[in-house]
Short mmCIF file of C-alpha atoms and ligand atoms in Angstrom, two decimals:
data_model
loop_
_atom_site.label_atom_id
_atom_site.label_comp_id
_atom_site.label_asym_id
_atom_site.label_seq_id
_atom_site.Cartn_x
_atom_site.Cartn_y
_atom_site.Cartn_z
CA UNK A 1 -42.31 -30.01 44.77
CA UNK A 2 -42.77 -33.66 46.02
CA UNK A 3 -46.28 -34.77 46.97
CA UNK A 4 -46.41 -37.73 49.15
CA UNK A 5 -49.78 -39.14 47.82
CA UNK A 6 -50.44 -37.27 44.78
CA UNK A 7 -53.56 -39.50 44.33
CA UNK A 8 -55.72 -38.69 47.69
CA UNK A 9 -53.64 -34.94 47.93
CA UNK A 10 -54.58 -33.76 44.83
CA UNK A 11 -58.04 -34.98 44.76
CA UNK A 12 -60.86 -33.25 43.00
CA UNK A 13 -63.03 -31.79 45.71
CA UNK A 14 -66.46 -33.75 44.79
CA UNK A 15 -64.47 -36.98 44.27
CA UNK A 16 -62.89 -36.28 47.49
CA UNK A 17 -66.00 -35.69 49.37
CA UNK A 18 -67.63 -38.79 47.65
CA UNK A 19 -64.47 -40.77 49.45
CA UNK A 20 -65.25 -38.91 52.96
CA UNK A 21 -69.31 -40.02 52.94
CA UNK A 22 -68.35 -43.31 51.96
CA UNK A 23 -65.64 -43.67 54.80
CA UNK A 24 -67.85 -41.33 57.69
CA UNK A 25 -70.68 -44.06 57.14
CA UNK A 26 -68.12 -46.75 57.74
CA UNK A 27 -67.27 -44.62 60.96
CA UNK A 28 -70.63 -44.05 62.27
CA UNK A 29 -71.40 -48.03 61.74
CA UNK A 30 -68.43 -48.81 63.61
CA UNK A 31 -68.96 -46.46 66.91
CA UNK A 32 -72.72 -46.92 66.77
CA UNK A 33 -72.09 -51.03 66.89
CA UNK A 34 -69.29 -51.25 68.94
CA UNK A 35 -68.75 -48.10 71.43
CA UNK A 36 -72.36 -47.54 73.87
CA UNK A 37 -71.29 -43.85 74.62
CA UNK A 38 -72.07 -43.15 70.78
CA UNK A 39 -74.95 -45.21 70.89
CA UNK A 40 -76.50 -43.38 73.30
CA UNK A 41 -75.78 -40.60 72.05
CA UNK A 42 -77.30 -41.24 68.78
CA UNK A 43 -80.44 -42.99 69.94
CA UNK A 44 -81.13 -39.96 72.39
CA UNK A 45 -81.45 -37.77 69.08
CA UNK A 46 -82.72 -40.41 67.05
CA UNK A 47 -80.00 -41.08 65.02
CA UNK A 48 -79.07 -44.69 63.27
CA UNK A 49 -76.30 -45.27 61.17
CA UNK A 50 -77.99 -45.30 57.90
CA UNK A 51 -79.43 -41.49 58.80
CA UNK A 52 -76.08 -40.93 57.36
CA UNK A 53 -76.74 -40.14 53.03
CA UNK A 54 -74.94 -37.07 52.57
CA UNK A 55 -72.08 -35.34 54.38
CA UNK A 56 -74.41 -32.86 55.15
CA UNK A 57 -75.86 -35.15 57.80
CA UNK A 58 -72.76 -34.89 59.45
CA UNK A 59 -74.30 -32.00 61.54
CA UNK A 60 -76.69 -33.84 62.85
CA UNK A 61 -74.41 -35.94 64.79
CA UNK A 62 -73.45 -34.79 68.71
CA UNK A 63 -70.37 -33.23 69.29
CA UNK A 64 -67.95 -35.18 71.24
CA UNK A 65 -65.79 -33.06 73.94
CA UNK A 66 -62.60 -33.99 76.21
CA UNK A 67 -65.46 -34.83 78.98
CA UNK A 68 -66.73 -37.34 77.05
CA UNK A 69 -63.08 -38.76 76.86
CA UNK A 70 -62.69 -38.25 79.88
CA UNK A 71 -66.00 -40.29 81.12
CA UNK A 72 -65.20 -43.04 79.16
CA UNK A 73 -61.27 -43.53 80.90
CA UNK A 74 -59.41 -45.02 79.92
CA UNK A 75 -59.85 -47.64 76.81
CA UNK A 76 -64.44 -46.88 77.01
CA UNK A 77 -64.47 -45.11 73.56
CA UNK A 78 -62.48 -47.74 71.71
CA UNK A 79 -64.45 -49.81 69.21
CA UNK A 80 -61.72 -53.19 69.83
CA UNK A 81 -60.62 -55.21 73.04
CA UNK A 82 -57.29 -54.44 74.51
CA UNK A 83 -55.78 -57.44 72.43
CA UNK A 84 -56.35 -55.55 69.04
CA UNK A 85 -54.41 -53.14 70.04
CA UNK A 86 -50.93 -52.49 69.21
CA UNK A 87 -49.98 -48.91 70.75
CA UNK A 88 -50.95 -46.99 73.72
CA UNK A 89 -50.11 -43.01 73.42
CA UNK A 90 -51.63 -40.94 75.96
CA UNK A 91 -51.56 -36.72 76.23
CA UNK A 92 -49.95 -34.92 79.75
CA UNK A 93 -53.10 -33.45 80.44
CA UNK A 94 -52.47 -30.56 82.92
CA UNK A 95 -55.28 -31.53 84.97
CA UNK A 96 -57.46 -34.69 85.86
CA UNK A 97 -57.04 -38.03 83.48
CA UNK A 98 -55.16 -38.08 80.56
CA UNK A 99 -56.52 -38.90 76.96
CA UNK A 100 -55.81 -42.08 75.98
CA UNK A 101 -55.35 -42.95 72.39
CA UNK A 102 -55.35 -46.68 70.95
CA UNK A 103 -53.91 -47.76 67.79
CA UNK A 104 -54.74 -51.30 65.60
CA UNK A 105 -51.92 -52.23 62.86
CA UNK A 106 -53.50 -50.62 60.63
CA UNK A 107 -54.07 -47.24 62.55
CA UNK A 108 -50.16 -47.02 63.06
CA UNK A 109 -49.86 -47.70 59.67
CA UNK A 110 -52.07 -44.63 58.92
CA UNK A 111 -50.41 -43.01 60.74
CA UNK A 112 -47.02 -43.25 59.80
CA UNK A 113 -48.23 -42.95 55.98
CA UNK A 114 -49.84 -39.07 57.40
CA UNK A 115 -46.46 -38.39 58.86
CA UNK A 116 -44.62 -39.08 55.80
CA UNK A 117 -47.45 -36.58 53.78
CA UNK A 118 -46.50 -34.35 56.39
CA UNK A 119 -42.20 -34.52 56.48
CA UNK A 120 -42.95 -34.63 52.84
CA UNK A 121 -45.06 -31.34 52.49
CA UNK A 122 -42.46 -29.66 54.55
CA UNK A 123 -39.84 -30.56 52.14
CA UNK A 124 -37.97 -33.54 53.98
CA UNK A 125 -36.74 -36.44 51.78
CA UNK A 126 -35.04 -39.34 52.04
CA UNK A 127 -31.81 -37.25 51.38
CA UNK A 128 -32.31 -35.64 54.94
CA UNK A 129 -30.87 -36.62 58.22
CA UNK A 130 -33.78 -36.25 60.97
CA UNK A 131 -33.14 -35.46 64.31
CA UNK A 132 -36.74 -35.76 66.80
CA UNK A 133 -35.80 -33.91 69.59
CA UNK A 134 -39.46 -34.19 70.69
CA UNK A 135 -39.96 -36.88 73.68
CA UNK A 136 -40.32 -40.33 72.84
CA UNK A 137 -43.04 -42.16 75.45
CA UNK A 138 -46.49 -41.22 76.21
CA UNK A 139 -46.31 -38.44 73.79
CA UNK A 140 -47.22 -38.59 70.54
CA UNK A 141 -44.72 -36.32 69.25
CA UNK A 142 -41.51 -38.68 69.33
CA UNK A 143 -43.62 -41.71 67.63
CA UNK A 144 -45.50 -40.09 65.43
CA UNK A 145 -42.70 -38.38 63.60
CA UNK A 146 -40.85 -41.38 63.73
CA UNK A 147 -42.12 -43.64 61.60
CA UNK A 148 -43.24 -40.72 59.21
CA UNK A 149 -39.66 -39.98 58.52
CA UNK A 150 -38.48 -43.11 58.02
CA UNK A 151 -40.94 -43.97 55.54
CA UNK A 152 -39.95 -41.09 53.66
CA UNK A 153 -36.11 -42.86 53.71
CA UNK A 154 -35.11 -39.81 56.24
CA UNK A 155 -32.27 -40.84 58.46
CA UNK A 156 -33.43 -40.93 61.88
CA UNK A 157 -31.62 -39.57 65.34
CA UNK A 158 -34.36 -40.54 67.57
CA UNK A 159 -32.48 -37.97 69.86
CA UNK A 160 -35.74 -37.19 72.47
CA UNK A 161 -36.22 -34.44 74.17
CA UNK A 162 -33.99 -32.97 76.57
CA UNK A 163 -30.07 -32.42 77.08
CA UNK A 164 -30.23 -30.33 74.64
CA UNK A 165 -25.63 -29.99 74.86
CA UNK A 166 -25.86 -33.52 73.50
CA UNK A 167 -28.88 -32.24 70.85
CA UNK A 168 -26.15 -29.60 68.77
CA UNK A 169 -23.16 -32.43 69.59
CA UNK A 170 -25.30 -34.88 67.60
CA UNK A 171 -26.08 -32.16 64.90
CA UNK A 172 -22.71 -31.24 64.71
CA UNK A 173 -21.37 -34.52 64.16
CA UNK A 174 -24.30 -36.25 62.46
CA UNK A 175 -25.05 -33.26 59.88
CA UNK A 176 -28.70 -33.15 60.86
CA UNK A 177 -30.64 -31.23 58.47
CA UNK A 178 -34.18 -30.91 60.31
CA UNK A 179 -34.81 -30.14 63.07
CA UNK A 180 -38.23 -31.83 64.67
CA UNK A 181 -39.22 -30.16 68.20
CA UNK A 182 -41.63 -27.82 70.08
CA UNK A 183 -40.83 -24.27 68.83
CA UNK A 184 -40.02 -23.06 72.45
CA UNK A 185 -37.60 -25.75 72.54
CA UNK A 186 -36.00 -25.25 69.26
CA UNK A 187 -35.28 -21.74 70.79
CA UNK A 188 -33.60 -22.86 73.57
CA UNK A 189 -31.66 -25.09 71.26
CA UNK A 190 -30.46 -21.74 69.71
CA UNK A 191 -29.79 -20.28 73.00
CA UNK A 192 -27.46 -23.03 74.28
CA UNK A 193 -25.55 -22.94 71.02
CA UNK A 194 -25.24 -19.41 71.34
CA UNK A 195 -23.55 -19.91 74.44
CA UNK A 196 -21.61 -22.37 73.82
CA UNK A 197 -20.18 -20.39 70.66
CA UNK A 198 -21.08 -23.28 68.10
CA UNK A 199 -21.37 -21.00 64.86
CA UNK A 200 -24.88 -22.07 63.86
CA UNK A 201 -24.92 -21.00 59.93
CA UNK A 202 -21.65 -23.55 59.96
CA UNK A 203 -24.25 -26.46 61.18
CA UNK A 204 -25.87 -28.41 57.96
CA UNK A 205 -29.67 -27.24 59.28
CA UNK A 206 -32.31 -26.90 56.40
CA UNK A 207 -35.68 -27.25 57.68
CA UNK A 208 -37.53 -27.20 60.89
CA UNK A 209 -40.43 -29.19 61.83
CA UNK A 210 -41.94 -27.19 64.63
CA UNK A 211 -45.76 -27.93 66.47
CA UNK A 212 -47.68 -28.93 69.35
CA UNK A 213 -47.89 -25.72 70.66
CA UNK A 214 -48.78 -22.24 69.37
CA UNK A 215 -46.62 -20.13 68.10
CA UNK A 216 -46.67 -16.82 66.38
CA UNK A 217 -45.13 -16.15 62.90
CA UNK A 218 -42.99 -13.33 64.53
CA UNK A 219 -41.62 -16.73 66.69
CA UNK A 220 -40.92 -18.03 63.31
CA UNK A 221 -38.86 -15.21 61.67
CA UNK A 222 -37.01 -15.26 65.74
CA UNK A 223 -36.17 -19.32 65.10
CA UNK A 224 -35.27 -18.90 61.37
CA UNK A 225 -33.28 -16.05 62.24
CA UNK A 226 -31.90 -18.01 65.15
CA UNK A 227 -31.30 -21.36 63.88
CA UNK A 228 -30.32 -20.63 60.02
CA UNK A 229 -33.12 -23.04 58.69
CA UNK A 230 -36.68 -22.69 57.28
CA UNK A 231 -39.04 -23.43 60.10
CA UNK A 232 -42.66 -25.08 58.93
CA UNK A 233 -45.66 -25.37 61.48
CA UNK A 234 -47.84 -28.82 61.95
CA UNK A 235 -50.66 -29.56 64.03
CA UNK A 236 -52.17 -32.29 65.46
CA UNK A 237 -53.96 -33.66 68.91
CA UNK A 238 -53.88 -37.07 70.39
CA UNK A 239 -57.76 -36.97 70.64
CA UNK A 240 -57.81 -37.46 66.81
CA UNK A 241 -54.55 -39.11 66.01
CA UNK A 242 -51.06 -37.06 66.76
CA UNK A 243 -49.07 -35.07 64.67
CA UNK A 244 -49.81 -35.87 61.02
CA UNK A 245 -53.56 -34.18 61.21
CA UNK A 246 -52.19 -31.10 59.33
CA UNK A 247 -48.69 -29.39 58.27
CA UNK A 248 -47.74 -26.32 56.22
CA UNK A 249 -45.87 -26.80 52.81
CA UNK A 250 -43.41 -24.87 51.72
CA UNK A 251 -45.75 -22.44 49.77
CA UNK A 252 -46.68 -21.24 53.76
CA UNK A 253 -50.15 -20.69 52.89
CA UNK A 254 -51.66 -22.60 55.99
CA UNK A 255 -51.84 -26.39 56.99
CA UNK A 256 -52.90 -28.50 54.85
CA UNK A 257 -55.60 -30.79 56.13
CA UNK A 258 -55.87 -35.10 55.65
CA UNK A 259 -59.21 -34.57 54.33
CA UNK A 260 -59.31 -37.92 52.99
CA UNK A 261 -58.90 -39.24 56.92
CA UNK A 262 -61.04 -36.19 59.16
CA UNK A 263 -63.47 -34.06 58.93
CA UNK A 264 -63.03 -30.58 59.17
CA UNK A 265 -65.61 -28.34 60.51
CA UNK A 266 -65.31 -24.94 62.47
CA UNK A 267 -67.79 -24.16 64.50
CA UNK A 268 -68.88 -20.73 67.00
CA UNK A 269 -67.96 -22.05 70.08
CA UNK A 270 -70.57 -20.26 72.16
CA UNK A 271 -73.90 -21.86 69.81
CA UNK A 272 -72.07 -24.68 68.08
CA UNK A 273 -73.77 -23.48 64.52
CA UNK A 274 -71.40 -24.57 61.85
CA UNK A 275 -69.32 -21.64 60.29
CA UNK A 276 -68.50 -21.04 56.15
CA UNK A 277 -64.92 -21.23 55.01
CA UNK A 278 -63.22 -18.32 55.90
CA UNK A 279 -64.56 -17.76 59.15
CA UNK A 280 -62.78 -17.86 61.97
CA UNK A 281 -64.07 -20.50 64.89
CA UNK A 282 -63.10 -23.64 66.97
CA UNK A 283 -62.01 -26.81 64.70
CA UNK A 284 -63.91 -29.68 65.14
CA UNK A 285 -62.61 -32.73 63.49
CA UNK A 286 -64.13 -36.21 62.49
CA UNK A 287 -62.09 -39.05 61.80
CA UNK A 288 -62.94 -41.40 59.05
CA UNK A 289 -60.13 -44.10 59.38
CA UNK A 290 -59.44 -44.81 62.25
CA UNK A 291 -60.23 -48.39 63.39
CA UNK A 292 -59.54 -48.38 67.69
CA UNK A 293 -60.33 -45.17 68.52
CA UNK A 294 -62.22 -43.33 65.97
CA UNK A 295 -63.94 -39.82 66.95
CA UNK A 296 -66.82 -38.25 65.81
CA UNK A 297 -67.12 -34.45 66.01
CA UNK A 298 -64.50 -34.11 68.79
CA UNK A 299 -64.62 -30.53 69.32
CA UNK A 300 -60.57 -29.39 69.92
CA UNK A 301 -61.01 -26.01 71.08
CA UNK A 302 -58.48 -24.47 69.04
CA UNK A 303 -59.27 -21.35 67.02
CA UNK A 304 -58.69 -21.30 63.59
CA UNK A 305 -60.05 -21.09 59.71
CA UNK A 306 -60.45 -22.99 56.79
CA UNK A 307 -59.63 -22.53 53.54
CA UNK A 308 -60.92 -24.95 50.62
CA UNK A 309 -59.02 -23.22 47.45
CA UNK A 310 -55.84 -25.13 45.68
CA UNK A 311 -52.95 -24.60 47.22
CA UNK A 312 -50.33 -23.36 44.84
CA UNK A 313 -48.24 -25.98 45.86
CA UNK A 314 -50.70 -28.38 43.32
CA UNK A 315 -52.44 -29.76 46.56
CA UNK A 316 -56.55 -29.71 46.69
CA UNK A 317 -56.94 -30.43 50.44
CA UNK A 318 -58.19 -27.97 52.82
CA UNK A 319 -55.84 -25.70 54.67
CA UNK A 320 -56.43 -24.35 58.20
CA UNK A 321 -54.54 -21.54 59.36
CA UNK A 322 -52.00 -21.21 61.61
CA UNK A 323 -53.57 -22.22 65.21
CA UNK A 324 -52.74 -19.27 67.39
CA UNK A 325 -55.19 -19.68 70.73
CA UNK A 326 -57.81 -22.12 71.86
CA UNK A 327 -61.25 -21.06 73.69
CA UNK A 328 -59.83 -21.62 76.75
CA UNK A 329 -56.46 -19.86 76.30
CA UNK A 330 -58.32 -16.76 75.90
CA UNK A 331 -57.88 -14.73 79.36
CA UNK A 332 -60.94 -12.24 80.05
CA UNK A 333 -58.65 -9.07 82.07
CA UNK A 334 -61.29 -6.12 83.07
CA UNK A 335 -63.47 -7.17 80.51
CA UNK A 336 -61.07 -7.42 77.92
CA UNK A 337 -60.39 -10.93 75.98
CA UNK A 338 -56.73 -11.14 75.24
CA UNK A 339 -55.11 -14.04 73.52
CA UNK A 340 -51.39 -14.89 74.78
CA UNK A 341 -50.29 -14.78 71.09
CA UNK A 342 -51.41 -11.25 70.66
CA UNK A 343 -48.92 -9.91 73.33
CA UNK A 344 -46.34 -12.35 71.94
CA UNK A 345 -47.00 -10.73 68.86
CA UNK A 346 -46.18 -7.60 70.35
CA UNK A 347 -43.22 -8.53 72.65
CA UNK A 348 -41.47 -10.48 69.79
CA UNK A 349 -40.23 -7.53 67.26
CA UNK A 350 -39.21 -5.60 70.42
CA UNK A 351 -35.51 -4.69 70.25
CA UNK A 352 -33.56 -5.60 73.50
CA UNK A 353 -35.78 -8.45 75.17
CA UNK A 354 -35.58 -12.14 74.37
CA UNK A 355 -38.54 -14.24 73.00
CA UNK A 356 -38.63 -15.51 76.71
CA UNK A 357 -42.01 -13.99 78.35
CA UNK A 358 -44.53 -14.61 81.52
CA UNK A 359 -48.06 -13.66 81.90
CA UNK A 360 -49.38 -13.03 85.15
CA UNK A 361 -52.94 -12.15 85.76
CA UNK A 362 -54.40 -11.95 89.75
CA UNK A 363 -57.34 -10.39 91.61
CA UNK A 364 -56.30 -7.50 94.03
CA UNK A 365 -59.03 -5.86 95.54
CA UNK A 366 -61.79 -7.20 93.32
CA UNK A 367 -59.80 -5.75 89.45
CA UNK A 368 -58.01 -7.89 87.38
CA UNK A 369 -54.33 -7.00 87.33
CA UNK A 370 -51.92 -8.29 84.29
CA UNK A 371 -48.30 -8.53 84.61
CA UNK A 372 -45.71 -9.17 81.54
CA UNK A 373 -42.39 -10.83 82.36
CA UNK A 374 -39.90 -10.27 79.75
CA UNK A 375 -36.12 -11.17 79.68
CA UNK A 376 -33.53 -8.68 78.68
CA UNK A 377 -30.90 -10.14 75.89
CA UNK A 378 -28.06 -8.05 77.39
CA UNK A 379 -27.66 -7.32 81.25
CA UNK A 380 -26.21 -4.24 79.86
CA UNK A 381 -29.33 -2.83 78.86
CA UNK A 382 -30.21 -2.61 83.17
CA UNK A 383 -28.27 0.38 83.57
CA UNK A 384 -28.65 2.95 83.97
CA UNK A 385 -31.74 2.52 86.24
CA UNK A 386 -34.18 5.71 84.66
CA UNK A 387 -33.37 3.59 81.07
CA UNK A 388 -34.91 0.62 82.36
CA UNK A 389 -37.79 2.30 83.52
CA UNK A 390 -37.86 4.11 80.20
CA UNK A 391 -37.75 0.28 78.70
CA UNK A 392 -40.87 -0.96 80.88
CA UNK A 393 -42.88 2.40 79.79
CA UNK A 394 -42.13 1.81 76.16
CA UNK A 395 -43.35 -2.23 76.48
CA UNK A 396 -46.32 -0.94 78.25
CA UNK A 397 -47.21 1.73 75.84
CA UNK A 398 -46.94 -0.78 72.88
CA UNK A 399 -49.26 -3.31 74.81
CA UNK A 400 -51.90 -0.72 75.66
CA UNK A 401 -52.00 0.56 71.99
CA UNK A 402 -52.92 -2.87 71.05
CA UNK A 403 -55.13 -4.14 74.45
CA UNK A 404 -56.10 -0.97 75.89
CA UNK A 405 -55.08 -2.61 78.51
CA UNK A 406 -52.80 -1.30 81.27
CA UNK A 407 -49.94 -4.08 82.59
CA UNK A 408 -47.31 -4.42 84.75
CA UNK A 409 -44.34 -4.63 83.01
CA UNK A 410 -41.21 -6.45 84.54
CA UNK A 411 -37.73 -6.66 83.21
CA UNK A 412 -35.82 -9.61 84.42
CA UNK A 413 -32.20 -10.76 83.66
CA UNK A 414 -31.34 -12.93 80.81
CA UNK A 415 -31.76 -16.34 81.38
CA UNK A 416 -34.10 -15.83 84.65
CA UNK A 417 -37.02 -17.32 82.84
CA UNK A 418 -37.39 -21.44 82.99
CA UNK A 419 -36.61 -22.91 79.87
CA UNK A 420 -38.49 -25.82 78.63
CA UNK A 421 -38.00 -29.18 76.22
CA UNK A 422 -41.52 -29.41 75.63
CA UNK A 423 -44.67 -27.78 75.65
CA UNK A 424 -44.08 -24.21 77.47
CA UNK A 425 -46.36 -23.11 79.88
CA UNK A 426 -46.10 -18.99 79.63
CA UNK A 427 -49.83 -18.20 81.45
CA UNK A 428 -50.30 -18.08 85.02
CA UNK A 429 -53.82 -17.26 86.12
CA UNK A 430 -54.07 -17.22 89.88
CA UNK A 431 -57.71 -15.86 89.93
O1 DLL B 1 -49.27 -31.98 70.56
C1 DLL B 1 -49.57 -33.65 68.85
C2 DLL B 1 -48.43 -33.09 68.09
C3 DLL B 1 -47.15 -33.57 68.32
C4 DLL B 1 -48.63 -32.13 67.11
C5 DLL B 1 -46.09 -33.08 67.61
C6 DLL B 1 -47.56 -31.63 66.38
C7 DLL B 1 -46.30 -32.11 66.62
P1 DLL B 1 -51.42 -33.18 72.26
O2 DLL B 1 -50.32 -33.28 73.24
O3 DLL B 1 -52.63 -34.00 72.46
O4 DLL B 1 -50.91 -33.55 70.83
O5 DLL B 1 -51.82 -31.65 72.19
C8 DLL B 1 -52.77 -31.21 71.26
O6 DLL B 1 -51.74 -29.02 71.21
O7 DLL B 1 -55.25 -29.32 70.62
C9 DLL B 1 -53.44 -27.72 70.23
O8 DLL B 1 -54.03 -26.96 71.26
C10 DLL B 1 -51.94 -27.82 70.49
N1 DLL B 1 -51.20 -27.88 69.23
C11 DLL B 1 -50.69 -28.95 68.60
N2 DLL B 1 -50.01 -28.57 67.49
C12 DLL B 1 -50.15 -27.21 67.41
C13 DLL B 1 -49.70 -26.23 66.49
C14 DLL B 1 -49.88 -32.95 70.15
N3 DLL B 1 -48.94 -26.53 65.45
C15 DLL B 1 -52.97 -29.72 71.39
N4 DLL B 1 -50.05 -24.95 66.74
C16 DLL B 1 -53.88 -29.17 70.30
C17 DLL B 1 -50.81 -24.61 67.80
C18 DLL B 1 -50.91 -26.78 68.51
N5 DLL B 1 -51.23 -25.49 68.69
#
């Protein structure tokens, strides 16, 4: 198996943590002299830079959360004037400002080399032909992979997001052999093809490159089954660089982390006490080389766990497991804490309904109510009328094994659910 950077991949752990002190003092020098939120910060709990002698000390340092991003709009956490800067990415944000990330020369060139770790640990070479059908612009998805895969000698279709009949023309004629997208989307790339009768297995499709949103592995087996290809998972946020932060090899035993450029902690979100390896708790990362917009304990919200044993794969770098919910993904119906991946989980393997689903929770007369939207993969399976309420019964029995929860179940036609190029939005919380 190819390693991209054998050197800081397969580091020994203590010389690897010797590298991270030496580069998290760097860090803390930089925001504490150039950025007055951290400053402040610091001062208020009596911190200076050279507090900083172990990596233990790390804990002493404040956390840093999206409201502190979002304080500081736009460029107010950035350690260099505008004119350092080279690149401007930014994240959607569903509500109030967007992040903004800023990126020096040598911060894209960081970048790119973590993308090409990460194409790299998921297989792709410069054999491949590389077709981002993530959105190019604000996003870092489009970018970030970018530059990755052409370092790695890929051959780019900087395709974008979106009209996805000209996506499978291009991988038709082109012979694309990974596929780089959202997971929902890469499903709706299968769908189309479907429909259009393109035999898929006849397509030259090898690998998939699938993150940005969580997914559950019964999603993977659905795409690989789907799309003919092995499908690997990466993660990344803009608030600590893009995609590139971590990415599965092919040994699927988590992501592997760039522990040589963050921090990894996990932490109990409720008391912020620092968890052991192996327990499960919100990832809080620390970067350590970034020059514009470094962050120091940003706390991401998404749940996950760490792992600090070799990979098999030859790698020594941390690996986090799969990302499957963040703190504030988790919906609290009559008491009960349900994670949208858990009923994926249990809609997925269900015979007879697509991977297409809606949740629905509202307040009627002071309960919680929860309502599951799922599409039927034949309209044949509607009739005849007791079957479908058979069909509903059956989803809601599996659910309430598993929640102990009772929902509304609805069955809707294929194809009634909205599609999406990006980032799917399957939660709808009107209470
Ligand atoms: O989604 C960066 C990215 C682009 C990652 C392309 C991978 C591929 P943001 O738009 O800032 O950045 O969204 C970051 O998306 O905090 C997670 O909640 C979620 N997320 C990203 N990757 C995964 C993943 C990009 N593989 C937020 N699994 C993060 C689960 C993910 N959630």
């Amino acid at each position: 198996m190819l390693i991209w950077d054998q050197e800081h991949e397969c580091m020994p752990r203590p010389k690897l943590n010797e590298l991270q002190l030496e580069r998290l003092k760097w860090t803390v020098n930089r925001v504490y002299s150039h950025v007055p939120h951290y400053r402040k910060k610091f001062d208020e709990l009596g911190i200076k830079p050279e507090s900083i002698k172990s990596l233990k000390d790390l804990a002493r340092l404040p956390f840093t959360t999206k409201n502190d991003l979002r304080d500081n709009y736009p460029f107010g956490l950035f350690t260099v004037p505008a004119r350092d800067l080279i690149r401007i990415h930014a994240s959607s944000g569903t509500t109030g400002r967007p992040v903004v990330a800023g990126y020096t020369a040598n911060d894209l060139n960081t970048w790119t080399e973590l993308t090409a770790r990460m194409v790299t640990l998921a297989g792709v070479t410069k054999d491949d032909v590389a077709q981002i059908a993530f959105n190019y612009g604000l996003f870092t998805g489009g970018f970030g992979l970018h530059y990755g895969l052409e370092r790695v000698g890929a051959l780019v279709i900087p395709a974008s997001g979106g009209n996805t009949e000209r996506q499978l023309m291009l991988m038709q004629d082109f012979g694309t052999t990974t596929l780089i997208a959202t997971p929902s989307y890469a499903l709706y790339i299968a769908e189309v093809a479907e429909q259009s009768g393109i035999d898929i297995a006849s397509l030259k499709l090898k690998t998939g490159l699938f993150g940005s949103e969580p997914w559950t592995e019964e999603m993977r087996k659905e795409i690989e089954s789907r799309l003919h290809l092995v499908a690997t998972d990466n993660y990344g946020l803009s608030e600590v660089m893009g995609p590139g932060v971590a990415g599965e090899c092919l040994s699927h035993a988590g992501h592997h982390i760039a522990e040589d450029h963050f921090i990894v902690e996990t932490i109990n979100p409720d008391t912020g006490e620092i968890l052991e390896p192996g327990e499960e708790g919100e990832l809080v990362f620390t970067s350590l080389t970034k020059e514009a917009f470094p962050v120091i304990r940003f706390r991401t919200k998404d749940i996950s766990c760490i792992d600090q044993e070799p990979c098999s794969c030859g790698r020594t770098t941390a690996r986090m497991r799969k990302v499957t919910g963040r703190t504030d993904d988790m919906l609290i119906i009559r008491g009960v804490n349900v994670f949208p991946s858990q009923i994926e989980s249990i809609l997925m393997p269900i015979e007879g309904i697509g991977p297409h689903y809606l949740i629905n929770v509202s307040r009627k007369n002071y309960l919680d109510e929860l309502e599951v939207v799922v599409e039927l993969t034949s309209p044949d399976l509607l009739e005849p009328y007791s079957r479908l309420e058979e069909f509903e019964d059956f989803i809601r029995q599996k659910l309430y094994s598993v929640l102990s929860l009772h929902a509304r179940i609805r069955i809707v036609q294929p194809g009634t659910l909205e599609r999406t190029t990006g980032k799917s939005k399957r939660v709808f919380d009107s209470r």
